[in-house]
PDB file of C-alpha atoms and ligand atoms in Angstrom:
ATOM      1  CA  MET A 814      52.616-141.111 -62.569  1.00 39.00           C
ATOM      2  CA  SER A 815      49.864-142.211 -60.160  1.00 41.00           C
ATOM      3  CA  THR A 816      49.105-140.257 -57.063  1.00 46.00           C
ATOM      4  CA  TYR A 817      48.230-142.456 -54.140  1.00 46.00           C
ATOM      5  CA  THR A 818      46.505-141.360 -51.004  1.00 46.00           C
ATOM      6  CA  ILE A 819      47.622-143.189 -47.946  1.00 44.00           C
ATOM      7  CA  ASP A 820      45.006-143.399 -45.250  1.00 49.00           C
ATOM      8  CA  SER A 821      47.507-143.628 -42.438  1.00 50.00           C
ATOM      9  CA  SER A 822      44.878-144.695 -39.924  1.00 51.00           C
ATOM     10  CA  THR A 823      44.296-147.879 -41.862  1.00 49.00           C
ATOM     11  CA  SER A 824      47.392-148.409 -44.007  1.00 50.00           C
ATOM     12  CA  ARG A 825      50.881-148.786 -42.609  1.00 51.00           C
ATOM     13  CA  ALA A 826      52.917-149.495 -45.701  1.00 53.00           C
ATOM     14  CA  THR A 827      50.865-150.292 -48.735  1.00 53.00           C
ATOM     15  CA  PRO A 828      49.773-147.260 -50.708  1.00 54.00           C
ATOM     16  CA  VAL A 829      46.331-147.939 -52.110  1.00 59.00           C
ATOM     17  CA  SER A 830      44.571-145.807 -54.686  1.00 53.00           C
ATOM     18  CA  ALA A 831      41.353-145.824 -52.654  1.00 57.00           C
ATOM     19  CA  PRO A 832      41.770-145.480 -48.899  1.00 59.00           C
ATOM     20  CA  MET A 833      40.138-148.385 -47.091  1.00 69.00           C
ATOM     21  CA  LYS A 834      38.902-148.743 -43.587  1.00 84.00           C
ATOM     22  CA  ARG A 835      40.008-151.847 -41.775  1.00 92.00           C
ATOM     23  CA  VAL A 836      37.384-154.318 -40.667  1.00 96.00           C
ATOM     24  CA  THR A 837      36.760-153.439 -37.027  1.00 96.00           C
ATOM     25  CA  ILE A 838      36.341-155.740 -34.054  1.00 97.00           C
ATOM     26  CA  PRO A 839      32.728-154.595 -33.403  1.00 97.00           C
ATOM     27  CA  ALA A 840      31.985-155.324 -37.081  1.00 97.00           C
ATOM     28  CA  ILE A 841      33.327-158.858 -36.606  1.00 97.00           C
ATOM     29  CA  ARG A 842      31.355-159.282 -33.391  1.00 98.00           C
ATOM     30  CA  ALA A 843      28.230-158.279 -35.323  1.00 97.00           C
ATOM     31  CA  ARG A 844      28.786-161.033 -37.919  1.00 97.00           C
ATOM     32  CA  LYS A 845      27.098-163.744 -35.811  1.00 96.00           C
ATOM     33  CA  THR A 846      25.194-165.979 -38.211  1.00 93.00           C
ATOM     34  CA  GLY A 847      23.979-168.662 -35.821  1.00 90.00           C
ATOM     35  CA  GLY A 848      24.623-171.265 -38.491  1.00 88.00           C
ATOM     36  CA  ALA A 849      24.081-171.976 -42.187  1.00 88.00           C
ATOM     37  CA  GLY A 850      21.534-169.591 -43.716  1.00 89.00           C
ATOM     38  CA  GLY A 851      22.196-166.939 -41.075  1.00 90.00           C
ATOM     39  CA  GLY A 852      24.507-164.729 -43.143  1.00 93.00           C
ATOM     40  CA  GLU A 853      27.942-164.646 -44.732  1.00 96.00           C
ATOM     41  CA  PRO A 854      30.591-166.552 -42.763  1.00 98.00           C
ATOM     42  CA  LEU A 855      33.764-164.830 -41.582  1.00 98.00           C
ATOM     43  CA  VAL A 856      36.943-165.617 -43.517  1.00 98.00           C
ATOM     44  CA  MET A 857      40.136-165.918 -41.481  1.00 98.00           C
ATOM     45  CA  LEU A 858      43.625-167.131 -42.429  1.00 98.00           C
ATOM     46  CA  THR A 859      46.930-167.061 -40.635  1.00 98.00           C
ATOM     47  CA  ALA A 860      49.692-164.726 -41.823  1.00 98.00           C
ATOM     48  CA  TYR A 861      53.188-164.325 -40.434  1.00 98.00           C
ATOM     49  CA  THR A 862      55.042-162.270 -43.036  1.00 98.00           C
ATOM     50  CA  VAL A 863      54.504-159.040 -44.912  1.00 96.00           C
ATOM     51  CA  ARG A 864      54.191-160.513 -48.405  1.00 95.00           C
ATOM     52  CA  MET A 865      51.742-163.199 -47.363  1.00 97.00           C
ATOM     53  CA  ALA A 866      49.711-160.569 -45.530  1.00 97.00           C
ATOM     54  CA  GLN A 867      49.604-158.437 -48.700  1.00 95.00           C
ATOM     55  CA  LEU A 868      48.370-161.383 -50.774  1.00 96.00           C
ATOM     56  CA  LEU A 869      45.801-162.715 -48.291  1.00 97.00           C
ATOM     57  CA  ASP A 870      44.478-159.409 -46.949  1.00 96.00           C
ATOM     58  CA  PRO A 871      41.968-158.518 -49.712  1.00 95.00           C
ATOM     59  CA  HIS A 872      40.244-161.892 -49.315  1.00 97.00           C
ATOM     60  CA  CYS A 873      40.012-162.078 -45.531  1.00 98.00           C
ATOM     61  CA  ASP A 874      38.001-160.459 -42.761  1.00 98.00           C
ATOM     62  CA  ILE A 875      40.621-161.451 -40.192  1.00 98.00           C
ATOM     63  CA  LEU A 876      44.349-162.182 -40.463  1.00 98.00           C
ATOM     64  CA  LEU A 877      45.580-164.218 -37.505  1.00 98.00           C
ATOM     65  CA  VAL A 878      49.215-163.968 -36.490  1.00 98.00           C
ATOM     66  CA  GLY A 879      49.009-167.444 -35.016  1.00 98.00           C
ATOM     67  CA  ASP A 880      51.568-169.018 -32.737  1.00 98.00           C
ATOM     68  CA  SER A 881      51.492-171.849 -35.300  1.00 98.00           C
ATOM     69  CA  LEU A 882      54.349-169.786 -36.752  1.00 98.00           C
ATOM     70  CA  GLY A 883      56.492-171.799 -34.338  1.00 98.00           C
ATOM     71  CA  GLN A 884      56.033-174.877 -36.504  1.00 97.00           C
ATOM     72  CA  VAL A 885      55.425-173.250 -39.892  1.00 98.00           C
ATOM     73  CA  ILE A 886      58.221-170.629 -39.848  1.00 98.00           C
ATOM     74  CA  TYR A 887      60.675-171.872 -37.208  1.00 98.00           C
ATOM     75  CA  GLY A 888      60.389-175.663 -37.487  1.00 97.00           C
ATOM     76  CA  LEU A 889      59.652-176.023 -33.773  1.00 98.00           C
ATOM     77  CA  PRO A 890      57.976-179.227 -32.570  1.00 97.00           C
ATOM     78  CA  SER A 891      54.969-177.398 -31.074  1.00 97.00           C
ATOM     79  CA  THR A 892      53.743-173.902 -30.215  1.00 98.00           C
ATOM     80  CA  ILE A 893      55.097-174.163 -26.683  1.00 98.00           C
ATOM     81  CA  PRO A 894      58.564-172.639 -27.344  1.00 98.00           C
ATOM     82  CA  VAL A 895      57.130-169.625 -29.205  1.00 98.00           C
ATOM     83  CA  THR A 896      58.156-166.330 -27.577  1.00 98.00           C
ATOM     84  CA  THR A 897      56.526-162.916 -27.269  1.00 98.00           C
ATOM     85  CA  GLU A 898      59.485-161.491 -29.262  1.00 98.00           C
ATOM     86  CA  MET A 899      58.684-163.797 -32.194  1.00 98.00           C
ATOM     87  CA  MET A 900      55.013-162.828 -32.083  1.00 98.00           C
ATOM     88  CA  GLU A 901      55.855-159.124 -31.956  1.00 98.00           C
ATOM     89  CA  ALA A 902      58.192-159.233 -34.962  1.00 98.00           C
ATOM     90  CA  HIS A 903      55.775-161.206 -37.137  1.00 98.00           C
ATOM     91  CA  GLY A 904      52.723-159.270 -35.940  1.00 98.00           C
ATOM     92  CA  ALA A 905      54.302-155.951 -36.951  1.00 97.00           C
ATOM     93  CA  ALA A 906      55.127-157.382 -40.396  1.00 97.00           C
ATOM     94  CA  VAL A 907      51.536-158.549 -40.918  1.00 97.00           C
ATOM     95  CA  VAL A 908      50.099-155.170 -39.902  1.00 96.00           C
ATOM     96  CA  ARG A 909      52.556-153.451 -42.287  1.00 94.00           C
ATOM     97  CA  GLY A 910      51.408-155.728 -45.088  1.00 95.00           C
ATOM     98  CA  SER A 911      47.667-155.317 -44.636  1.00 95.00           C
ATOM     99  CA  TYR A 912      45.132-152.538 -44.769  1.00 93.00           C
ATOM    100  CA  HIS A 913      41.762-154.273 -44.886  1.00 95.00           C
ATOM    101  CA  ALA A 914      41.499-157.273 -42.551  1.00 97.00           C
ATOM    102  CA  ALA A 915      41.455-156.997 -38.771  1.00 98.00           C
ATOM    103  CA  VAL A 916      44.742-158.358 -37.442  1.00 98.00           C
ATOM    104  CA  VAL A 917      44.497-160.624 -34.389  1.00 98.00           C
ATOM    105  CA  ILE A 918      47.641-161.851 -32.643  1.00 98.00           C
ATOM    106  CA  ASP A 919      48.115-164.927 -30.452  1.00 98.00           C
ATOM    107  CA  LEU A 920      49.398-164.614 -26.906  1.00 99.00           C
ATOM    108  CA  PRO A 921      52.118-167.290 -26.749  1.00 98.00           C
ATOM    109  CA  PHE A 922      52.287-170.060 -24.145  1.00 98.00           C
ATOM    110  CA  GLY A 923      53.533-168.857 -20.756  1.00 98.00           C
ATOM    111  CA  SER A 924      52.876-165.175 -21.471  1.00 98.00           C
ATOM    112  CA  TYR A 925      49.326-164.867 -20.071  1.00 98.00           C
ATOM    113  CA  GLU A 926      48.155-167.833 -18.004  1.00 98.00           C
ATOM    114  CA  ALA A 927      49.602-166.853 -14.613  1.00 98.00           C
ATOM    115  CA  SER A 928      47.283-163.901 -13.967  1.00 98.00           C
ATOM    116  CA  PRO A 929      45.066-161.325 -15.667  1.00 98.00           C
ATOM    117  CA  GLU A 930      47.820-158.766 -14.980  1.00 98.00           C
ATOM    118  CA  GLN A 931      50.411-160.890 -16.803  1.00 98.00           C
ATOM    119  CA  ALA A 932      47.986-161.256 -19.725  1.00 98.00           C
ATOM    120  CA  PHE A 933      47.371-157.489 -19.792  1.00 98.00           C
ATOM    121  CA  ALA A 934      51.112-156.729 -19.880  1.00 98.00           C
ATOM    122  CA  THR A 935      51.726-159.144 -22.776  1.00 98.00           C
ATOM    123  CA  ALA A 936      48.636-158.059 -24.699  1.00 98.00           C
ATOM    124  CA  ALA A 937      49.489-154.359 -24.290  1.00 98.00           C
ATOM    125  CA  ARG A 938      53.059-154.994 -25.433  1.00 98.00           C
ATOM    126  CA  LEU A 939      51.896-156.876 -28.524  1.00 98.00           C
ATOM    127  CA  MET A 940      49.223-154.348 -29.436  1.00 98.00           C
ATOM    128  CA  LYS A 941      51.634-151.404 -29.002  1.00 98.00           C
ATOM    129  CA  GLY A 942      54.466-153.159 -30.811  1.00 98.00           C
ATOM    130  CA  THR A 943      52.482-154.460 -33.758  1.00 98.00           C
ATOM    131  CA  GLY A 944      49.341-152.395 -34.299  1.00 97.00           C
ATOM    132  CA  ALA A 945      47.187-155.550 -34.084  1.00 98.00           C
ATOM    133  CA  ALA A 946      43.546-154.877 -33.154  1.00 98.00           C
ATOM    134  CA  ALA A 947      43.009-157.819 -30.813  1.00 98.00           C
ATOM    135  CA  VAL A 948      44.652-160.764 -29.106  1.00 98.00           C
ATOM    136  CA  LYS A 949      43.735-164.441 -29.062  1.00 99.00           C
ATOM    137  CA  LEU A 950      44.269-166.737 -26.112  1.00 98.00           C
ATOM    138  CA  GLU A 951      43.582-170.406 -25.499  1.00 98.00           C
ATOM    139  CA  GLY A 952      41.414-171.832 -22.729  1.00 98.00           C
ATOM    140  CA  GLY A 953      37.867-171.847 -21.425  1.00 98.00           C
ATOM    141  CA  THR A 954      36.442-171.404 -17.939  1.00 98.00           C
ATOM    142  CA  ALA A 955      39.937-171.128 -16.429  1.00 98.00           C
ATOM    143  CA  MET A 956      40.653-168.072 -18.599  1.00 98.00           C
ATOM    144  CA  ALA A 957      37.256-166.364 -18.238  1.00 98.00           C
ATOM    145  CA  GLU A 958      38.478-163.980 -15.522  1.00 98.00           C
ATOM    146  CA  THR A 959      41.407-162.982 -17.731  1.00 98.00           C
ATOM    147  CA  VAL A 960      39.169-162.444 -20.761  1.00 98.00           C
ATOM    148  CA  ALA A 961      36.919-160.181 -18.640  1.00 98.00           C
ATOM    149  CA  PHE A 962      39.944-158.294 -17.249  1.00 98.00           C
ATOM    150  CA  LEU A 963      41.322-157.575 -20.733  1.00 98.00           C
ATOM    151  CA  SER A 964      37.955-156.819 -22.329  1.00 98.00           C
ATOM    152  CA  ARG A 965      37.067-154.270 -19.646  1.00 98.00           C
ATOM    153  CA  ARG A 966      40.394-152.553 -20.264  1.00 98.00           C
ATOM    154  CA  GLY A 967      39.979-152.052 -23.992  1.00 98.00           C
ATOM    155  CA  ILE A 968      41.720-155.168 -25.265  1.00 98.00           C
ATOM    156  CA  PRO A 969      39.488-157.176 -27.586  1.00 98.00           C
ATOM    157  CA  VAL A 970      39.940-160.906 -26.981  1.00 98.00           C
ATOM    158  CA  MET A 971      39.312-163.826 -29.310  1.00 98.00           C
ATOM    159  CA  GLY A 972      38.932-167.112 -27.419  1.00 98.00           C
ATOM    160  CA  HIS A 973      40.109-170.567 -28.530  1.00 98.00           C
ATOM    161  CA  VAL A 974      38.463-173.755 -27.214  1.00 98.00           C
ATOM    162  CA  GLY A 975      38.368-177.463 -28.001  1.00 98.00           C
ATOM    163  CA  LEU A 976      41.737-178.655 -29.230  1.00 98.00           C
ATOM    164  CA  THR A 977      44.048-176.046 -27.744  1.00 98.00           C
ATOM    165  CA  PRO A 978      47.551-176.760 -29.105  1.00 98.00           C
ATOM    166  CA  GLN A 979      49.371-174.987 -26.249  1.00 98.00           C
ATOM    167  CA  ALA A 980      47.872-177.657 -23.953  1.00 97.00           C
ATOM    168  CA  VAL A 981      49.155-180.537 -26.098  1.00 97.00           C
ATOM    169  CA  ASN A 982      51.031-182.076 -23.158  1.00 97.00           C
ATOM    170  CA  ALA A 983      47.943-182.052 -20.958  1.00 95.00           C
ATOM    171  CA  LEU A 984      45.661-183.275 -23.760  1.00 95.00           C
ATOM    172  CA  GLY A 985      48.072-186.032 -24.830  1.00 95.00           C
ATOM    173  CA  GLY A 986      48.036-185.155 -28.542  1.00 95.00           C
ATOM    174  CA  TYR A 987      46.255-183.317 -31.315  1.00 95.00           C
ATOM    175  CA  GLY A 988      43.217-185.621 -31.646  1.00 94.00           C
ATOM    176  CA  ALA A 989      39.672-184.306 -32.022  1.00 96.00           C
ATOM    177  CA  ARG A 990      37.947-183.281 -28.804  1.00 96.00           C
ATOM    178  CA  GLY A 991      34.479-184.009 -27.462  1.00 97.00           C
ATOM    179  CA  ARG A 992      34.193-187.775 -27.851  1.00 97.00           C
ATOM    180  CA  SER A 993      32.835-188.275 -24.327  1.00 97.00           C
ATOM    181  CA  ASP A 994      29.782-186.550 -22.923  1.00 98.00           C
ATOM    182  CA  ALA A 995      31.861-184.957 -20.163  1.00 98.00           C
ATOM    183  CA  GLU A 996      34.272-183.523 -22.729  1.00 97.00           C
ATOM    184  CA  ARG A 997      31.383-182.272 -24.872  1.00 98.00           C
ATOM    185  CA  GLN A 998      29.833-180.497 -21.907  1.00 98.00           C
ATOM    186  CA  GLN A 999      33.170-178.974 -20.879  1.00 98.00           C
ATOM    187  CA  ILE A1000      33.825-177.599 -24.370  1.00 98.00           C
ATOM    188  CA  LEU A1001      30.373-175.993 -24.525  1.00 98.00           C
ATOM    189  CA  GLU A1002      30.794-174.578 -21.027  1.00 98.00           C
ATOM    190  CA  ASP A1003      34.219-173.200 -22.007  1.00 98.00           C
ATOM    191  CA  ALA A1004      32.783-171.379 -25.014  1.00 98.00           C
ATOM    192  CA  ARG A1005      29.863-169.966 -23.023  1.00 98.00           C
ATOM    193  CA  ALA A1006      32.161-168.775 -20.219  1.00 98.00           C
ATOM    194  CA  ILE A1007      34.548-167.022 -22.602  1.00 98.00           C
ATOM    195  CA  ALA A1008      31.701-165.345 -24.487  1.00 98.00           C
ATOM    196  CA  GLU A1009      30.078-164.213 -21.236  1.00 98.00           C
ATOM    197  CA  ALA A1010      33.432-162.798 -20.118  1.00 98.00           C
ATOM    198  CA  GLY A1011      33.500-160.557 -23.189  1.00 98.00           C
ATOM    199  CA  ALA A1012      35.302-162.421 -25.993  1.00 98.00           C
ATOM    200  CA  PHE A1013      34.234-160.954 -29.354  1.00 98.00           C
ATOM    201  CA  ALA A1014      34.687-164.258 -31.208  1.00 98.00           C
ATOM    202  CA  ILE A1015      35.877-167.792 -30.452  1.00 98.00           C
ATOM    203  CA  VAL A1016      37.950-170.274 -32.436  1.00 98.00           C
ATOM    204  CA  ALA A1017      36.601-173.830 -32.059  1.00 98.00           C
ATOM    205  CA  GLU A1018      39.376-176.202 -33.100  1.00 98.00           C
ATOM    206  CA  GLY A1019      39.186-179.956 -33.615  1.00 98.00           C
ATOM    207  CA  VAL A1020      35.764-180.509 -32.053  1.00 98.00           C
ATOM    208  CA  LEU A1021      33.191-183.010 -33.265  1.00 98.00           C
ATOM    209  CA  ALA A1022      30.859-181.374 -35.793  1.00 98.00           C
ATOM    210  CA  PRO A1023      27.665-181.712 -33.690  1.00 98.00           C
ATOM    211  CA  ILE A1024      29.403-179.918 -30.803  1.00 98.00           C
ATOM    212  CA  ALA A1025      30.500-177.097 -33.128  1.00 98.00           C
ATOM    213  CA  ASP A1026      26.924-176.827 -34.406  1.00 98.00           C
ATOM    214  CA  GLU A1027      25.521-176.714 -30.878  1.00 98.00           C
ATOM    215  CA  MET A1028      28.102-174.088 -29.897  1.00 98.00           C
ATOM    216  CA  THR A1029      27.333-171.967 -32.972  1.00 98.00           C
ATOM    217  CA  ALA A1030      23.622-172.052 -32.172  1.00 97.00           C
ATOM    218  CA  ALA A1031      23.985-171.439 -28.427  1.00 97.00           C
ATOM    219  CA  VAL A1032      26.869-168.971 -28.023  1.00 98.00           C
ATOM    220  CA  PRO A1033      26.076-165.352 -28.948  1.00 98.00           C
ATOM    221  CA  VAL A1034      29.474-164.444 -30.470  1.00 98.00           C
ATOM    222  CA  PRO A1035      30.911-165.685 -33.792  1.00 98.00           C
ATOM    223  CA  ILE A1036      32.333-169.212 -33.618  1.00 98.00           C
ATOM    224  CA  ILE A1037      35.193-169.625 -36.093  1.00 98.00           C
ATOM    225  CA  GLY A1038      35.782-173.270 -36.907  1.00 98.00           C
ATOM    226  CA  ILE A1039      38.916-175.190 -37.792  1.00 98.00           C
ATOM    227  CA  GLY A1040      38.312-178.901 -38.036  1.00 98.00           C
ATOM    228  CA  ALA A1041      34.818-178.193 -36.696  1.00 98.00           C
ATOM    229  CA  SER A1042      31.770-177.677 -38.949  1.00 98.00           C
ATOM    230  CA  ALA A1043      30.678-175.843 -42.098  1.00 97.00           C
ATOM    231  CA  ASN A1044      27.838-174.388 -40.004  1.00 97.00           C
ATOM    232  CA  CYS A1045      30.180-172.263 -37.888  1.00 98.00           C
ATOM    233  CA  ASP A1046      30.023-168.467 -38.164  1.00 98.00           C
ATOM    234  CA  GLY A1047      33.397-168.502 -39.923  1.00 98.00           C
ATOM    235  CA  GLN A1048      36.374-170.656 -40.860  1.00 98.00           C
ATOM    236  CA  VAL A1049      40.112-170.408 -40.287  1.00 98.00           C
ATOM    237  CA  LEU A1050      43.043-172.377 -41.670  1.00 98.00           C
ATOM    238  CA  VAL A1051      46.815-172.060 -41.496  1.00 98.00           C
ATOM    239  CA  ALA A1052      47.563-170.397 -44.857  1.00 98.00           C
ATOM    240  CA  GLU A1053      50.607-172.549 -45.639  1.00 98.00           C
ATOM    241  CA  ASP A1054      48.534-175.701 -45.045  1.00 98.00           C
ATOM    242  CA  MET A1055      45.781-174.706 -47.457  1.00 98.00           C
ATOM    243  CA  LEU A1056      48.315-173.429 -49.996  1.00 98.00           C
ATOM    244  CA  GLY A1057      49.928-176.877 -50.119  1.00 97.00           C
ATOM    245  CA  LEU A1058      53.336-176.080 -48.628  1.00 97.00           C
ATOM    246  CA  PHE A1059      53.463-179.244 -46.555  1.00 96.00           C
ATOM    247  CA  GLU A1060      53.170-182.928 -47.434  1.00 92.00           C
ATOM    248  CA  ARG A1061      51.502-183.807 -44.130  1.00 90.00           C
ATOM    249  CA  VAL A1062      48.511-181.803 -42.984  1.00 91.00           C
ATOM    250  CA  PRO A1063      45.678-182.501 -40.553  1.00 92.00           C
ATOM    251  CA  ARG A1064      42.536-184.189 -41.936  1.00 93.00           C
ATOM    252  CA  PHE A1065      40.569-180.940 -41.734  1.00 95.00           C
ATOM    253  CA  VAL A1066      42.837-179.083 -44.176  1.00 97.00           C
ATOM    254  CA  LYS A1067      41.806-178.739 -47.798  1.00 97.00           C
ATOM    255  CA  ARG A1068      44.666-177.908 -50.154  1.00 97.00           C
ATOM    256  CA  TYR A1069      43.735-175.045 -52.504  1.00 98.00           C
ATOM    257  CA  GLY A1070      47.178-174.874 -54.127  1.00 97.00           C
ATOM    258  CA  ASP A1071      50.491-176.661 -54.575  1.00 97.00           C
ATOM    259  CA  MET A1072      52.996-174.197 -53.153  1.00 97.00           C
ATOM    260  CA  ALA A1073      55.491-177.001 -52.443  1.00 98.00           C
ATOM    261  CA  GLY A1074      55.290-178.160 -56.063  1.00 98.00           C
ATOM    262  CA  VAL A1075      55.635-174.617 -57.444  1.00 98.00           C
ATOM    263  CA  ILE A1076      58.673-173.849 -55.241  1.00 98.00           C
ATOM    264  CA  SER A1077      60.382-177.197 -55.948  1.00 98.00           C
ATOM    265  CA  ALA A1078      59.866-176.854 -59.711  1.00 98.00           C
ATOM    266  CA  ALA A1079      61.183-173.271 -59.724  1.00 98.00           C
ATOM    267  CA  ALA A1080      64.223-174.176 -57.602  1.00 98.00           C
ATOM    268  CA  GLU A1081      64.973-177.172 -59.835  1.00 98.00           C
ATOM    269  CA  ALA A1082      64.719-175.034 -62.999  1.00 98.00           C
ATOM    270  CA  TYR A1083      66.970-172.350 -61.490  1.00 98.00           C
ATOM    271  CA  ALA A1084      69.555-174.887 -60.314  1.00 98.00           C
ATOM    272  CA  GLY A1085      69.607-176.494 -63.781  1.00 98.00           C
ATOM    273  CA  GLU A1086      70.133-173.158 -65.543  1.00 98.00           C
ATOM    274  CA  VAL A1087      72.873-172.031 -63.141  1.00 98.00           C
ATOM    275  CA  ARG A1088      74.724-175.327 -63.622  1.00 98.00           C
ATOM    276  CA  ALA A1089      74.311-175.097 -67.428  1.00 98.00           C
ATOM    277  CA  ARG A1090      75.398-171.402 -67.382  1.00 98.00           C
ATOM    278  CA  SER A1091      72.149-170.507 -69.149  1.00 98.00           C
ATOM    279  CA  PHE A1092      71.268-168.104 -66.317  1.00 98.00           C
ATOM    280  CA  PRO A1093      71.828-165.178 -66.242  1.00 98.00           C
ATOM    281  CA  THR A1094      71.211-164.190 -69.854  1.00 97.00           C
ATOM    282  CA  ALA A1095      71.808-160.771 -71.418  1.00 96.00           C
ATOM    283  CA  ASP A1096      68.426-159.675 -69.977  1.00 97.00           C
ATOM    284  CA  GLN A1097      69.596-160.095 -66.407  1.00 97.00           C
ATOM    285  CA  ILE A1098      73.072-158.496 -66.480  1.00 97.00           C
ATOM    286  CA  TYR A1099      74.399-154.949 -66.584  1.00 97.00           C
ATOM    287  CA  LEU A1100      76.739-153.846 -69.365  1.00 96.00           C
ATOM    288  CA  PRO A1101      78.817-150.673 -69.527  1.00 95.00           C
ATOM    289  CA  LYS A1102      76.934-147.813 -71.235  1.00 93.00           C
ATOM    290  CA  ALA A1103      78.064-147.426 -74.868  1.00 84.00           C
TER     291      ALA A1103
HETATM  292  O1  KIV B1547      48.073-170.574 -34.158  1.00 89.76           O
HETATM  293  C1  KIV B1547      47.213-170.712 -35.032  1.00 89.76           C
HETATM  294  O2  KIV B1547      47.485-170.674 -36.234  1.00 89.76           O
HETATM  295  C2  KIV B1547      45.836-170.914 -34.602  1.00 89.76           C
HETATM  296  C3  KIV B1547      44.824-171.275 -35.645  1.00 89.76           C
HETATM  297  C4  KIV B1547      45.090-172.602 -36.212  1.00 89.76           C
HETATM  298  C5  KIV B1547      43.442-171.106 -35.167  1.00 89.76           C
HETATM  299  O3  KIV B1547      45.537-170.805 -33.451  1.00 89.76           O
END
């Protein structure tokens, strides 16, 4: 029988033989590389469920409970209908399933934009209800006051600039950002404003590679790219995209697995055996004791 020690400050549910300390937000903030050659990039993936968190956690610095769960888990058309209740339930599951990575949780659309006070109430609710270490919110200069308000009150904030999916209606789609000089300047100003306001890291999504490079060089906090540049201080992807769960993925996704193929093949094999009455076999049934 093994004896496990649970370090309850870092582990919620998974007993590990060697207690581990979670990656902290200041440790992430300190991982600024400034570009290729500047140090090891941060590794971030999304997670929405306990089992995925358990599997991804040892490999990641950050697990993001992204509001992309609206599309990935709930089949919603965008992130706009995602609720704070959804985020809270999935965030708690991810914290229960992890003991190493820092868990960051998205503030969903409509739960933080009205005022810094509204953002504080939602962030406090999500951090209390889930155990996540930080929140992420979308927006640049317009959200700088809110980022400062939260940061000064002990809530670490990750920013998100460039292609901000919650603004899909205003942006007119999910295309890459920064094709005009005005857009390029706005994106860089957004990142600078959020960093100055106290964000500990910033996601740069769907921005032209030279803009991501300029941002990584100029902004003093880690820039985590998605559809951005290999020179960023880190990378993030939606886990189900990179695992190959979906047929259609954005151009910037690389598939590292074929989860759809594995699931389809297993379901087909199971269905065939049930229909042929070859499952269950004697190994999978209970018989009366002799
Ligand atoms: O919601 C999400 O998953 C995200 C990442 C794609 C950065 O914001």
